[in-house]
Amino acid sequence: MRHDHIISAKQLSRGDIETVLDHAADIAADPGAFADRHSDTLLGLLFFEPSTRTKMSFTTAMKRLGGDIVDMGSVESSSVKKGESLADTVRVVEGYTDALVLRHPMEGSAKMASEFVDVPLVNAGDGAGQHPTQTLLDLYTIRENAGFEDLTIGIMGDLKYGRTVHSLAHALTTVDARQHFISPESLQLPRSVRYDLHEAGAGIREHTDLDEILPDLDVLYVTRIQAERFPDESEYREVAGQYQIDADTLDAAKDDLTVMHPLPRVDEIAHDVDETTHAQYFQQAHNGVPVRMALLDLMLGGDQ
Amino acid sequence: MSDNDQQLRVSKIQNGTVIDHIAGGQALNVLAILGIDGTSGDSVSVAMNMPSDRLGHKDVVKVEGRELSQDEVDVLSLIAPAATINIIRDYDVVEKRRVERPSVVEGVLECPNHNCITTEAEPVDSRFAVGDDGVRCEYCDTIIRDDLPAHILAE
Ligand SMILES: [Zn+2]
């Protein structure tokens, strides 16, 4: 891998993606073989906003590689509360650890932090910006279930604010997937993402109605539409129902359609979908561990 | 009257820089981009909305005692793409420069995204990549297409 820091899915080439996913597959096939791989490694977790799952996933990944973690703890109890800059915090913690994972509520925070440290830094979500490790585990799940060849994927829900969607769209462009975006008009892709996808020559189509495209899809990636994105509750009620799926909805889909979701879900995927062969969202979440193990192993020099 | 005659309305300078052919009304934005706010002691003359054959109306800025660097000049291209830069030594034009669009501008514009890390009290300058039809924050990806002067950082 050419990159010391993993800031954005945009920086990942097709080769980078394949390297991480291949390595993740090797790890998933025989996790025990990697158990002592990084027994001297300490990973610093800097979570400036709560994200229990992502944090647990990184913790598990590091421990499964034989290493350990140091955790800044909650922002309320740290020096950040006293007004320390992010640049200072990362420079201090880099002295304790071999690599850093940063989750921060502001866009561009991971990029800025990476400019102040020499140890590898992984962006675990910067505001509405990027979340590249989520993208890698999404790609892993897509490749396992549908493959990248001749792939048609629909991404549905809040496409405007969903950082997982933005990262994923960049990466899907890199692997030449046909992308269909399904959302209310008010939650369509933001200008910067649209611009990038256009520049990269992506084949994208936008829809307001899932029915138009569902039968063509190999993968349906569902995200949550949040009520607070709408000026008033009634407007939300009006659109939200159109972007919920249940087992009946999927009658119109291909038999081997894969349904994904970054979780947590609320009511956009009914529980009766869980029992169908389409549901892959829990497996998708589990895939976070081998994928993050692979990424950390590669970043920490495990490919030598 | 030619542009040259008009220029005489602003007194000649001995040493420094004359920025000519600034689009009418943009002179103060040019000063802002160059970080000239009058506190440094530079002697600055500004002529605004002078008739121009080429632009209709133009502004002219003369900065006494200071030769602008090519980097500074390039940043001007964001709001004054037609500007010409004359470096003056001993009342003579010793060098004429053109503005060229730089690939990146640092510390000049403020990101309009209030949730961008560059708007916080962090030891980092804003940095925008310059494209064909706008500039883009290198930290949060926000694109500014219109009204660049409104985003010039206050000193
Ligand atoms: Zn920004």
PDB file of C-alpha atoms in Angstrom, chain A residues 10 84-88 91 104-109 111-112 115-116 126-128 130 191-193 195-196, chain B residues 113-124 127 131-133 136 138-146:
ATOM      1  CA  LYS A  10     -10.941   8.644  -2.981  1.00  0.00           C
ATOM      2  CA  GLU A  84      -6.861  21.821  23.522  1.00  0.00           C
ATOM      3  CA  SER A  85      -6.637  21.839  19.739  1.00  0.00           C
ATOM      4  CA  LEU A  86      -6.968  18.646  17.750  1.00  0.00           C
ATOM      5  CA  ALA A  87      -3.505  19.267  16.303  1.00  0.00           C
ATOM      6  CA  ASP A  88      -2.041  19.242  19.833  1.00  0.00           C
ATOM      7  CA  ARG A  91       0.788  15.162  18.465  1.00  0.00           C
ATOM      8  CA  HIS A 104     -14.238  13.640  14.829  1.00  0.00           C
ATOM      9  CA  PRO A 105     -17.413  15.651  14.203  1.00  0.00           C
ATOM     10  CA  MET A 106     -15.808  18.135  11.804  1.00  0.00           C
ATOM     11  CA  GLU A 107     -15.150  17.642   8.108  1.00  0.00           C
ATOM     12  CA  GLY A 108     -11.486  17.601   7.120  1.00  0.00           C
ATOM     13  CA  SER A 109     -10.354  16.811  10.679  1.00  0.00           C
ATOM     14  CA  LYS A 111      -6.791  15.190   6.859  1.00  0.00           C
ATOM     15  CA  MET A 112      -5.615  18.004   9.095  1.00  0.00           C
ATOM     16  CA  GLU A 115      -0.483  16.534   8.642  1.00  0.00           C
ATOM     17  CA  PHE A 116       0.725  16.747  12.241  1.00  0.00           C
ATOM     18  CA  ASP A 126     -15.027  13.073   9.910  1.00  0.00           C
ATOM     19  CA  GLY A 127     -18.384  14.799  10.204  1.00  0.00           C
ATOM     20  CA  ALA A 128     -20.353  14.429   7.001  1.00  0.00           C
ATOM     21  CA  GLN A 130     -15.491  10.414   4.694  1.00  0.00           C
ATOM     22  CA  ARG A 191     -22.622  18.870  -5.494  1.00  0.00           C
ATOM     23  CA  SER A 192     -19.034  17.978  -4.641  1.00  0.00           C
ATOM     24  CA  VAL A 193     -19.725  14.236  -4.837  1.00  0.00           C
ATOM     25  CA  TYR A 195     -18.836  16.612  -9.505  1.00  0.00           C
ATOM     26  CA  ASP A 196     -16.236  14.002  -8.552  1.00  0.00           C
TER      27      ASP A 196
ATOM     28  CA  ASN B 113     -18.628  25.152   5.509  1.00  0.00           C
ATOM     29  CA  HIS B 114     -18.952  26.054   9.188  1.00  0.00           C
ATOM     30  CA  ASN B 115     -18.317  22.432  10.066  1.00  0.00           C
ATOM     31  CA  CYS B 116     -14.930  22.451   8.294  1.00  0.00           C
ATOM     32  CA  ILE B 117     -11.910  21.946  10.558  1.00  0.00           C
ATOM     33  CA  THR B 118     -10.151  24.954   8.955  1.00  0.00           C
ATOM     34  CA  THR B 119     -12.754  27.271  10.495  1.00  0.00           C
ATOM     35  CA  GLU B 120     -11.702  26.180  13.997  1.00  0.00           C
ATOM     36  CA  ALA B 121      -8.881  27.486  16.158  1.00  0.00           C
ATOM     37  CA  GLU B 122      -6.418  24.945  14.756  1.00  0.00           C
ATOM     38  CA  PRO B 123      -2.890  25.753  13.564  1.00  0.00           C
ATOM     39  CA  VAL B 124      -3.779  25.212   9.923  1.00  0.00           C
ATOM     40  CA  ARG B 127      -6.263  25.467   1.411  1.00  0.00           C
ATOM     41  CA  GLY B 131     -10.302  24.390 -10.765  1.00  0.00           C
ATOM     42  CA  ASP B 132     -11.659  25.640 -14.060  1.00  0.00           C
ATOM     43  CA  ASP B 133     -14.923  26.877 -12.627  1.00  0.00           C
ATOM     44  CA  ARG B 136     -12.501  23.481  -3.628  1.00  0.00           C
ATOM     45  CA  GLU B 138      -8.814  20.485   0.321  1.00  0.00           C
ATOM     46  CA  TYR B 139     -10.036  19.538   3.778  1.00  0.00           C
ATOM     47  CA  CYS B 140     -13.809  19.212   3.503  1.00  0.00           C
ATOM     48  CA  ASP B 141     -14.316  19.233  -0.305  1.00  0.00           C
ATOM     49  CA  THR B 142     -16.702  22.188  -0.280  1.00  0.00           C
ATOM     50  CA  ILE B 143     -16.768  23.897  -3.677  1.00  0.00           C
ATOM     51  CA  ILE B 144     -17.062  27.681  -4.090  1.00  0.00           C
ATOM     52  CA  ARG B 145     -18.182  28.699  -7.570  1.00  0.00           C
ATOM     53  CA  ASP B 146     -19.570  32.220  -7.200  1.00  0.00           C
TER      54      ASP B 146
END
